[in-house]
Amino acid sequence: TSSVENVAYASRQVLNHEAKIRIAREVVSQIPDNASLFINIGTTTEEVAKALAERKNLRIITNNLNVAAHLCTNESFEVIVAGGVVRHDRGVIGESTIDFIRQFKVDYGIIGISGIDADGTLLDYDYREVQVAQAIIKNSRQVFLVTDHSKFSIAPMVKLGTLADIDALFIDALPPPAILKLLATHQTRLFVADEGSLSHSSG
């Protein structure tokens, strides 16, 4: 729950893993074949990449080498990796990464997050990672935020944006009432992939 340091990547991979798989399946149900996507850094976005195997003819730009490794095995996909500084978790960040992202305009931007504050502020730990995510938001026709319910109890120090910046929230359980109200105010769609795997949406 630190505001200055994220949980180690290996720990994040197994944390709420089943929930992340359900979330990923729900996201993929909203993405058609022949679409273009950004996918950024995060263990939930990596599960989305795995679930996209059932799609065809996607064009994906990513700053996550783990995502690229999962997607490049599909021969109908074109996977484009942004250049920059490679972190220990295989995320790519830096000014060159941002410049690269700005060259594209895609159908869907799929982003993860480290924390969501009670007022709807989206928060993360690395300001360089945040800058890339902001570029993805600006250059996507629709922005999908993928996160599990634990992120409502974490408050990192770097502001990425707000719930008003996204078009849909994909999560494994209903958010707190204050967040639900904000989603309704901003007309942000909500997709809940619950434990019964009978997801429902609103918005």
PDB file of N, CA and C in Angstrom, residues 81 97 107 159 189:
ATOM      1  N   VAL A  81       6.516  -2.669 -31.436  1.00  0.00           N
ATOM      2  CA  VAL A  81       7.043  -2.378 -30.105  1.00  0.00           C
ATOM      3  C   VAL A  81       7.668  -0.989 -30.088  1.00  0.00           C
ATOM      4  N   THR A  97       9.710   6.684 -26.311  1.00  0.00           N
ATOM      5  CA  THR A  97       8.493   5.865 -26.269  1.00  0.00           C
ATOM      6  C   THR A  97       7.267   6.730 -26.516  1.00  0.00           C
ATOM      7  N   ASP A 107      -7.921   2.296 -32.579  1.00  0.00           N
ATOM      8  CA  ASP A 107      -9.318   2.088 -32.170  1.00  0.00           C
ATOM      9  C   ASP A 107      -9.456   1.986 -30.652  1.00  0.00           C
ATOM     10  N   LYS A 159      -0.073  11.280 -10.649  1.00  0.00           N
ATOM     11  CA  LYS A 159      -1.411  11.386 -11.252  1.00  0.00           C
ATOM     12  C   LYS A 159      -1.354  11.108 -12.747  1.00  0.00           C
ATOM     13  N   ARG A 189     -18.620   3.539 -19.203  1.00  0.00           N
ATOM     14  CA  ARG A 189     -19.215   2.201 -19.122  1.00  0.00           C
ATOM     15  C   ARG A 189     -18.460   1.345 -18.103  1.00  0.00           C
TER      16      ARG A 189
END
